[in-house]
Short mmCIF file of C-alpha atoms and ligand atoms in Angstrom, two decimals:
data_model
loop_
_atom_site.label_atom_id
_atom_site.label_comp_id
_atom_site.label_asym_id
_atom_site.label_seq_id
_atom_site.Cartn_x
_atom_site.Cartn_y
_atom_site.Cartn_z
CA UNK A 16 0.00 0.00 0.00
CA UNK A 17 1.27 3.25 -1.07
CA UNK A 18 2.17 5.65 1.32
CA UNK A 19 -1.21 8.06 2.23
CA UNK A 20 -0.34 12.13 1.57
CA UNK A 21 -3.12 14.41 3.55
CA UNK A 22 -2.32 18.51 1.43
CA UNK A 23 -4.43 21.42 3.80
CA UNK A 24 -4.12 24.18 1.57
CA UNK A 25 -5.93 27.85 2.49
CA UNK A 26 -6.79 30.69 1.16
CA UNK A 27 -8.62 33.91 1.43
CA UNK A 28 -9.62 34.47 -2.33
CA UNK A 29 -12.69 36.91 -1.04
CA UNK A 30 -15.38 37.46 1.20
CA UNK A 31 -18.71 39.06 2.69
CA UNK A 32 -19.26 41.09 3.72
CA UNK A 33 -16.26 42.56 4.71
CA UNK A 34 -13.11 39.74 5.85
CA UNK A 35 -16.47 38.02 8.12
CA UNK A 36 -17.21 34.82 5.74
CA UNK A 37 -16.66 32.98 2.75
CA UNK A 38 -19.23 32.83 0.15
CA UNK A 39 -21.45 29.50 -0.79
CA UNK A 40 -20.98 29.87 -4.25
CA UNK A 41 -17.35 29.81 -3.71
CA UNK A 42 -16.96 27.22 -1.01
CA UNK A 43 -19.09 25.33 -4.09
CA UNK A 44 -16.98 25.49 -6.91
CA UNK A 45 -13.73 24.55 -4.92
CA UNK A 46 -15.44 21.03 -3.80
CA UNK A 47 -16.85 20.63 -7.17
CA UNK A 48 -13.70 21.09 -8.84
CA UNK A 49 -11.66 18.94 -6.63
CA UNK A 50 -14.71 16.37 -6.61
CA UNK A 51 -13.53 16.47 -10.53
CA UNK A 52 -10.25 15.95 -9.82
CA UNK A 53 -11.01 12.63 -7.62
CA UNK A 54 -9.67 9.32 -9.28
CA UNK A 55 -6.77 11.03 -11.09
CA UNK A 56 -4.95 14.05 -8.90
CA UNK A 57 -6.34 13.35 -5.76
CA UNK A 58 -8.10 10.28 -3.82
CA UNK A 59 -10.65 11.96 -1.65
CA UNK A 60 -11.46 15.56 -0.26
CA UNK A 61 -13.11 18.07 2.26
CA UNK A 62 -14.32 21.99 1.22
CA UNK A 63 -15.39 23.88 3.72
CA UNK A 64 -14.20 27.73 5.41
CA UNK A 65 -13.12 29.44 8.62
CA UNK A 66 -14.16 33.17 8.50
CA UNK A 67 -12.85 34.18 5.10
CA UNK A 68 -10.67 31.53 4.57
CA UNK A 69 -10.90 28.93 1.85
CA UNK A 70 -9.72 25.69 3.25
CA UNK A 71 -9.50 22.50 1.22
CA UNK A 72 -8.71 18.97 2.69
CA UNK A 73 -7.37 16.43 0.24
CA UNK A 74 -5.80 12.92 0.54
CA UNK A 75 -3.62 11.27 -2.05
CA UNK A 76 -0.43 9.44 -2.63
CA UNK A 77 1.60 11.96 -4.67
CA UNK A 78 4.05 12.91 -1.20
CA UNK A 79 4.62 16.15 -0.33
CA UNK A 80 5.21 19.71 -2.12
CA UNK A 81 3.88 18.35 -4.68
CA UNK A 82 3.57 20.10 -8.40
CA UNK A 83 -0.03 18.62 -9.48
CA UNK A 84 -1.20 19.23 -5.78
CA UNK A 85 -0.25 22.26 -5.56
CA UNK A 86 -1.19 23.27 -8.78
CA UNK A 87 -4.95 21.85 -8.31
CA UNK A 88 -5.87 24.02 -5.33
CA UNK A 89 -3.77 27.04 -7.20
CA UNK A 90 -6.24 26.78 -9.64
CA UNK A 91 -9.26 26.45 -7.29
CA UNK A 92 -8.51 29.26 -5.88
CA UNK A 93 -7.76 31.39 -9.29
CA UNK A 94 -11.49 30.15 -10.17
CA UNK A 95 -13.25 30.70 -7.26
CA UNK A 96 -10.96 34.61 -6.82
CA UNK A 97 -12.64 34.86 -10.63
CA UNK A 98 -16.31 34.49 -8.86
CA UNK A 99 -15.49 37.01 -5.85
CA UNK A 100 -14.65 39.58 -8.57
CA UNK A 101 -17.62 38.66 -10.22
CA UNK A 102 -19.53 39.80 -7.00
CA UNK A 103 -17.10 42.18 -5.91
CA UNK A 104 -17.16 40.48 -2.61
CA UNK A 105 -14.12 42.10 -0.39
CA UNK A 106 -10.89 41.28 -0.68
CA UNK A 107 -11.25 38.81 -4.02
CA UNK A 108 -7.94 37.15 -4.69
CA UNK A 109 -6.51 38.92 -1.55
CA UNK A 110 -4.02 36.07 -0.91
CA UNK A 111 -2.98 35.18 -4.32
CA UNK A 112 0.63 37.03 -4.78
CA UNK A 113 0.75 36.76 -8.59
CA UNK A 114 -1.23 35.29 -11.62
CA UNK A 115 0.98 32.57 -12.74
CA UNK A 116 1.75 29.06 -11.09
CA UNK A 117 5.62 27.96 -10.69
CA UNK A 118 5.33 24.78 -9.27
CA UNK A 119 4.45 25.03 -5.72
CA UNK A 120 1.79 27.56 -3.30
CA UNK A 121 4.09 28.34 -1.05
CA UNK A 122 5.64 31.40 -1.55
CA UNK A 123 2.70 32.62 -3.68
CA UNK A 124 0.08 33.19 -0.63
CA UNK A 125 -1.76 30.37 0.47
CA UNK A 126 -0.75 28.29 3.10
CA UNK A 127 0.05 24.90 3.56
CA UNK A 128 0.22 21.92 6.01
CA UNK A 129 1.06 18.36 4.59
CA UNK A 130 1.92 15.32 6.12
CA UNK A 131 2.85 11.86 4.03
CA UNK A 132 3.10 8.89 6.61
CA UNK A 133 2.14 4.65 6.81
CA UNK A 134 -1.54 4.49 7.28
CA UNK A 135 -1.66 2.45 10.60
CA UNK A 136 -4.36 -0.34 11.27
CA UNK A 137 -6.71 2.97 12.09
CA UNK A 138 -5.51 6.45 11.87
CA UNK A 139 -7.65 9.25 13.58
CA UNK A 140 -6.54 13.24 12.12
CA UNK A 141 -7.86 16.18 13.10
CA UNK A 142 -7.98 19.20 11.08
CA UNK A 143 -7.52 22.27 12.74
CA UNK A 144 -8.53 26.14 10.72
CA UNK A 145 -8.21 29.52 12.33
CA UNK A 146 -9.40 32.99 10.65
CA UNK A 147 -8.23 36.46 12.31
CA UNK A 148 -4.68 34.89 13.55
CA UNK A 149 -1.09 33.99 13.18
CA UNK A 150 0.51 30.59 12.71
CA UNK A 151 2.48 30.98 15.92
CA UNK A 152 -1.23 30.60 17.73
CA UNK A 153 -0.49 26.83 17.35
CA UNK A 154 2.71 26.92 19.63
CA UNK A 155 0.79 26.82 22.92
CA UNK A 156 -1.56 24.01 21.52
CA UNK A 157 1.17 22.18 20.07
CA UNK A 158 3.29 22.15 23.64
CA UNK A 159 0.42 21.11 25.74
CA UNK A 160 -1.04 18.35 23.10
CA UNK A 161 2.58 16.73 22.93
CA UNK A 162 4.86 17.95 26.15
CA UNK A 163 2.53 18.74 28.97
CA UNK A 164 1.83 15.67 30.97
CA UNK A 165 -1.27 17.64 32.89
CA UNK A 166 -2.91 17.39 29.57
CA UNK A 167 -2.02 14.82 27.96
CA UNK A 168 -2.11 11.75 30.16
CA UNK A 169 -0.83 9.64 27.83
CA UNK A 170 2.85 11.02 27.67
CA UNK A 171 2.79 9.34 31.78
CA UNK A 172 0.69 6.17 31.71
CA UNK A 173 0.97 4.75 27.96
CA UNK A 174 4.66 3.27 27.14
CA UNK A 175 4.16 4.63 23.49
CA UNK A 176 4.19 7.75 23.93
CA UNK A 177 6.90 7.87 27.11
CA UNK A 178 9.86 8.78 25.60
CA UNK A 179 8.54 12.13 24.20
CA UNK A 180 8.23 14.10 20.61
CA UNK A 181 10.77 16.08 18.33
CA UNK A 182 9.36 19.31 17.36
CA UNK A 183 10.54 21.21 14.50
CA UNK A 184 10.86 24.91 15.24
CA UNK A 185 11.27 28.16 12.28
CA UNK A 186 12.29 31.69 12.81
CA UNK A 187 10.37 32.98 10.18
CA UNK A 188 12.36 36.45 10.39
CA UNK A 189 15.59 34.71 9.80
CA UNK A 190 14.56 32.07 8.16
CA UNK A 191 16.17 29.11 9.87
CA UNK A 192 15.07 26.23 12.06
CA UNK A 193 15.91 23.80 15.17
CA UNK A 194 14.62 20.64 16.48
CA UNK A 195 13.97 20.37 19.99
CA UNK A 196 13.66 16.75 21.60
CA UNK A 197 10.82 16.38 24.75
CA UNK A 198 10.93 16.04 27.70
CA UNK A 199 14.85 16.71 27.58
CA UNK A 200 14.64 20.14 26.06
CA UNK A 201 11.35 21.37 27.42
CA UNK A 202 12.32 24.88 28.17
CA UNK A 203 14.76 25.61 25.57
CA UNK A 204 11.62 24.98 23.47
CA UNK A 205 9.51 27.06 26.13
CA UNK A 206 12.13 29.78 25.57
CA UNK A 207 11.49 30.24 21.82
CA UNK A 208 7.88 29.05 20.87
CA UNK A 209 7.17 31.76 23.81
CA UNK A 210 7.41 34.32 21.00
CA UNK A 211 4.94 32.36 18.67
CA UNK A 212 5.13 35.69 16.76
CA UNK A 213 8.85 34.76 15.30
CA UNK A 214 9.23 31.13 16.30
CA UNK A 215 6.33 28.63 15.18
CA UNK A 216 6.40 24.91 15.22
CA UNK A 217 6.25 23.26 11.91
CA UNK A 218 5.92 20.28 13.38
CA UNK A 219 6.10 17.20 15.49
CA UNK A 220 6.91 13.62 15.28
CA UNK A 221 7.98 10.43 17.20
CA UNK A 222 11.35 10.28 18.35
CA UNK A 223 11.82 7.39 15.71
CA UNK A 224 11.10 9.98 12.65
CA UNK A 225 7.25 9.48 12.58
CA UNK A 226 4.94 12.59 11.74
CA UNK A 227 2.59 13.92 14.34
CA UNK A 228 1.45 16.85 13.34
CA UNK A 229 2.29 19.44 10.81
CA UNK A 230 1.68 23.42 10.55
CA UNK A 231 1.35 25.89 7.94
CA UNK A 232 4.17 28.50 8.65
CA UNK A 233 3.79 30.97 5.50
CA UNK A 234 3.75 34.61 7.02
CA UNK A 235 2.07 36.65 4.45
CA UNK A 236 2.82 40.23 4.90
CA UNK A 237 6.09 39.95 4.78
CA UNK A 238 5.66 38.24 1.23
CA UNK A 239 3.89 40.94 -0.08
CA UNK A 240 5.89 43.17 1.62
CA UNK A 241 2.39 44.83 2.64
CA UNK A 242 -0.60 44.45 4.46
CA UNK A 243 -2.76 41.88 3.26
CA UNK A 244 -4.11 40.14 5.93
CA UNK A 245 -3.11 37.71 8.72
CA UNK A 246 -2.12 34.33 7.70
CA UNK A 247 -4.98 32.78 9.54
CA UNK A 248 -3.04 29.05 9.51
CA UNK A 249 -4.32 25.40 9.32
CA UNK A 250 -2.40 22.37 11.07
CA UNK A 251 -3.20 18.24 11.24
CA UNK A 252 -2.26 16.28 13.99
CA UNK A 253 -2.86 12.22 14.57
CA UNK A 254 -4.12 10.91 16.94
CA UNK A 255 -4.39 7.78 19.19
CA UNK A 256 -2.11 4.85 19.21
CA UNK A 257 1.37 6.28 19.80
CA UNK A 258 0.03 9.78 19.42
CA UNK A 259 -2.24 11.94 21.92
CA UNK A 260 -5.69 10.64 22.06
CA UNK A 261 -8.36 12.47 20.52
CA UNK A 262 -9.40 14.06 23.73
CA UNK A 263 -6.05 15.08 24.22
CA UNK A 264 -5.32 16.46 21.01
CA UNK A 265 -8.71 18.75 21.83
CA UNK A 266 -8.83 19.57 24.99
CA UNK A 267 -5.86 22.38 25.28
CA UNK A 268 -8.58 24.68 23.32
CA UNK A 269 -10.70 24.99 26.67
CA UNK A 270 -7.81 27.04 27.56
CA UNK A 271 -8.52 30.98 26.22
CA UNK A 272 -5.73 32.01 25.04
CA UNK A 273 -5.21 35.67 23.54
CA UNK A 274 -3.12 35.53 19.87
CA UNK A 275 -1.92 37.83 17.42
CA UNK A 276 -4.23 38.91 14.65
CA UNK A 277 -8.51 40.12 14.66
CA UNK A 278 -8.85 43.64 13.21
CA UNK A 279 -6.71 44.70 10.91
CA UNK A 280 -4.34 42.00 11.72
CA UNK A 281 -3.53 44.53 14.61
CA UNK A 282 -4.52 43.58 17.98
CA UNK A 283 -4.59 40.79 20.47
CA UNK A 284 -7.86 38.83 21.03
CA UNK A 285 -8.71 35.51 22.83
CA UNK A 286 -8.88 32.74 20.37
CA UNK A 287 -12.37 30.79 20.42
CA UNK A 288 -13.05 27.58 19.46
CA UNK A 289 -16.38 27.38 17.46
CA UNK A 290 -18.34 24.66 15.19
CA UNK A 291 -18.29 24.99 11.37
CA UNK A 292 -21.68 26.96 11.55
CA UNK A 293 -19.99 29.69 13.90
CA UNK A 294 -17.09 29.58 12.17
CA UNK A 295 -18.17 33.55 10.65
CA UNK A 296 -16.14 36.92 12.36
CA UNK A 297 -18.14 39.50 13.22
CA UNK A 298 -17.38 41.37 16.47
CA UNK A 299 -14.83 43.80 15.56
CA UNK A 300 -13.97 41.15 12.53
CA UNK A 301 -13.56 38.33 15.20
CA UNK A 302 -12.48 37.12 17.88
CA UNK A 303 -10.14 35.25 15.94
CA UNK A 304 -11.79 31.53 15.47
CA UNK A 305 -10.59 28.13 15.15
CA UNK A 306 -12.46 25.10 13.65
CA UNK A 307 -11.70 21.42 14.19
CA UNK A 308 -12.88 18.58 11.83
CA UNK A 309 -11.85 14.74 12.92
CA UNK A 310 -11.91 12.19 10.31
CA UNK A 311 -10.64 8.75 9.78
CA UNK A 312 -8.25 7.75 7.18
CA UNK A 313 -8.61 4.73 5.42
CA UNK A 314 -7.22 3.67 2.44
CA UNK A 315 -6.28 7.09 1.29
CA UNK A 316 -10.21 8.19 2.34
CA UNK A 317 -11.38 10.72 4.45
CA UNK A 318 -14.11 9.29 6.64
CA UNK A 319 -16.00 11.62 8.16
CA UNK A 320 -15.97 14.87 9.42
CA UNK A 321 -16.95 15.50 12.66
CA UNK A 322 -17.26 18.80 13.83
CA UNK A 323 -15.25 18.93 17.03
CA UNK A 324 -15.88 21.73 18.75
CA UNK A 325 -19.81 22.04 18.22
CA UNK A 326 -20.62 20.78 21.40
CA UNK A 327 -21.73 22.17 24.45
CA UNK A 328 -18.28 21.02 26.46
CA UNK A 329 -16.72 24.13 24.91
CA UNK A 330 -19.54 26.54 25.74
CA UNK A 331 -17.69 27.61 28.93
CA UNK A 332 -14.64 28.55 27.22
CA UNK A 333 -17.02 30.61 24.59
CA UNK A 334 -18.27 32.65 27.39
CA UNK A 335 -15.00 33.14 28.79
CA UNK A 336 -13.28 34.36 25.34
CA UNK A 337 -17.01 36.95 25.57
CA UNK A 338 -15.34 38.18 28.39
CA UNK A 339 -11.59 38.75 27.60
CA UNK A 340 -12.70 39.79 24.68
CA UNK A 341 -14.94 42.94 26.04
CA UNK A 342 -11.67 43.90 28.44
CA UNK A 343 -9.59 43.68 25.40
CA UNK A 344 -11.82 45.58 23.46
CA UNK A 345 -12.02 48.20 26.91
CA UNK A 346 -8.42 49.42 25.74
CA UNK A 347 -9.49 50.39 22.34
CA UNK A 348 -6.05 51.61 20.41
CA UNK A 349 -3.93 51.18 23.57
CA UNK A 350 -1.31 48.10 24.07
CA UNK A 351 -1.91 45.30 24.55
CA UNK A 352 -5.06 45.24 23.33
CA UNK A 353 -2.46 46.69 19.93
CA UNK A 354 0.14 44.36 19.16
CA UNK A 355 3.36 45.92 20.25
CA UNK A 356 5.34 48.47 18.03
CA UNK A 357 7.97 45.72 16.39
CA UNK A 358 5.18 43.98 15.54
CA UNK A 359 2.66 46.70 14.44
CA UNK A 360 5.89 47.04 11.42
CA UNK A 361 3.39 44.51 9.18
CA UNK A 362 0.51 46.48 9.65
CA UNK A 363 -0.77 49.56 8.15
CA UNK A 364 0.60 51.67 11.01
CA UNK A 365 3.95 52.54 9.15
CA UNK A 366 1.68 54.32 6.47
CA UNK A 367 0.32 56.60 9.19
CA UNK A 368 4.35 57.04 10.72
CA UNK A 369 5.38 58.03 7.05
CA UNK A 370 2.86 60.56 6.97
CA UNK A 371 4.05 62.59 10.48
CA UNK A 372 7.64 62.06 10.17
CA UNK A 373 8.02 65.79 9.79
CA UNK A 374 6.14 67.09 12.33
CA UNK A 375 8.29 65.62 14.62
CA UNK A 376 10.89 67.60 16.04
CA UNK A 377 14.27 67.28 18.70
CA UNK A 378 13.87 67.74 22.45
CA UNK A 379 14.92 71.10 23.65
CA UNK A 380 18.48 70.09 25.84
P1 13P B 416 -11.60 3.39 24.60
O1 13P B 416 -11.37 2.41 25.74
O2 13P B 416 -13.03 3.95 24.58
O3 13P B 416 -11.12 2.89 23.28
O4 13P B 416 -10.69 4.71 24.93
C1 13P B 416 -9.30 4.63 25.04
C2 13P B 416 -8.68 5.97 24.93
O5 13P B 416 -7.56 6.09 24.51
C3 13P B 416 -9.47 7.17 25.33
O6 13P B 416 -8.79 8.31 25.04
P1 13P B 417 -8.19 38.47 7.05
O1 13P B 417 -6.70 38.29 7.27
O2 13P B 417 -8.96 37.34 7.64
O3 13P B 417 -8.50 38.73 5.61
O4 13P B 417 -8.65 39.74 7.90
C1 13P B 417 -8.08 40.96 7.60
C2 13P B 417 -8.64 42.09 8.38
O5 13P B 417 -8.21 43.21 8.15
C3 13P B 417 -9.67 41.88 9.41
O6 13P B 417 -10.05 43.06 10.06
MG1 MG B 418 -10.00 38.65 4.28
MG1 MG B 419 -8.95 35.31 7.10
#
């Protein structure tokens, strides 16, 4: 049996109104194109959206970063950016840096998380989407799913899972990366993924090589070398058997967190874990929102989904993001509700700075 390829590839190719939701007619044409594109390119696939994000799920056995892959969901998204200008819905093609394809997505806007790997005898994934935030919002997930033994139970009582994870860490300002081994290097990792808006895990996997989990990493602004947007990142993680159990793999989400993204791509909100049907920003373009669809693979097929976190056991940490998200919001344009200055660099803020640089002035001595 061939190896089995799962390819999450995003992007925001328009929405309404405003950056709140993708359209039907778009979320449409993607499945019906890759539905087209089953029994040749790709074995099976998922459409669906977080916010204004375009996310499509696919299985195959082509491996990773790879050119017909790639090039399908390039030219889903070129087709469906052709229907939001149609409409004129906001943002169309937003993410799309350039018209022509060169052989692989990343680079050119959308992002990506793939993972090729040995189906096992039954292999649980779950499919994680976030709108309105940055790819280092996965870091604290990541750490608690596969380092912290008060959530994850299994890393203490099962034997496979004893000896820890590798995770695979990039500074996406200087472009470089480090693998950190766990339990062993626990807070060197702490000491980088800390700053989730620099360092972000790419991934994780058994000590003996085998993938966990797998992150998209692509920071967008500083592709365009403007502001378009956050990145608003995907990830996959297995489950069971070796890995974290589903429940484990979940439950670091009851946790509100605050990340790096909602309006403008400018301020700090708590990050809320919603059901597909509430998976639409509104309040002040958010919160920022993350999705989670479980399937099982077999044979290169996606059973399922299930909708994860449309259940009433996450209600609590709904009402609780309502509330950090109102004292947030209390601050209006002051820090940290406003990402800090370094930061605000990818936003629209140097536009204003470029406008009053000469009405500043020296101190009098
Ligand atoms: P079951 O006994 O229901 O298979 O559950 C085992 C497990 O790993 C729960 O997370
Ligand atoms: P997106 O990155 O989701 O397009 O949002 C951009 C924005 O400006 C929201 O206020
Ligand atoms: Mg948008
Ligand atoms: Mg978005």
């Amino acid at each position: 049996m061939a190896k089995t390829t799962v390819s999450v590839i995003k992007a925001d190719v328009g929405s309404f109104p405003g950056h709140s939701r993708t359209h039907p007619k778009l979320l449409e044409k993607a499945a019906q194109m890759l539905k087209e594109a089953e029994g040749t390119v790709i074995t099976d696939s998922f459409v669906t959206h977080c916010g204004d994000d375009l996310e499509l799920i696919m299985t195959h056995t082509k491996g990773e970063d790879n050119a017909e892959i790639h090039e399908l969901a390039w030219n889903v998204f070129m087709e469906c950016a052709k229907i939001a200008k149609e409409m004129k819905l906001y943002g169309a093609g937003q993410d799309l840096l350039g018209d022509a394809f060169s052989g692989n997505v990343k680079g050119m806007g959308p992002g990506v998380a793939e993972m090729e790997f040995e189906e096992r005898g039954s292999d649980p994934i779950l499919v994680f989407m976030a709108d309105k935030t940055e790819p280092g919002a996965w870091n604290f997930f990541l750490y608690k799913m596969f380092a912290d033994p008060f959530n994850t139970s299994g890393l203490v009582i099962d034997p496979s899972m004893h000896e820890g994870f590798v995770f695979e860490v990039h500074d996406v300002i200087a472009k470089r990366r480090i693998y950190f081994n766990t339990p062993e290097d626990t807070y060197s990792l702490l000491a980088y993924i800390g700053a989730p808006s620099r360092y972000v895990i790419k991934g994780v996997s058994k000590k003996s090589g085998e993938i966990a989990a797998s992150t998209s990493t692509q920071r967008l602004n500083m592709m365009a070398g403007r502001y378009v947007g956050k990145d608003d990142p995907v990830m996959v993680v297995r489950a069971q058997s070796g890995f974290p159990s589903v429940g484990e793999v979940i439950d670091p989400f009851r946790t509100p967190i605050l990340v790096a993204g909602w309006m403008r791509g400018s301020h700090h909100g708590p990050f809320m874990p919603v059901g597909v049907c509430d998976a639409n920003c509104t309040q002040f373009d958010g919160p920022p929102r993350v999705i989670c669809l479980g399937f099982q693979v077999s044979d290169c097929k996606l059973i399922g989904p299930a909708d994860m976190f449309d259940d009433p056991a996450f209600d609590r940490v709904r009402d609780k993001c309502c509330e950090i998200s109102d004292l947030m919001r209390n601050h209006g344009p002051f820090e940290p509700h406003r990402l800090s200055l370094d930061e605000m660099e990818y936003t629209t803020l140097p536009g204003v700075e470029k406008q009053l640089k000469d009405r500043w002035e020296p101190l009098p001595e």
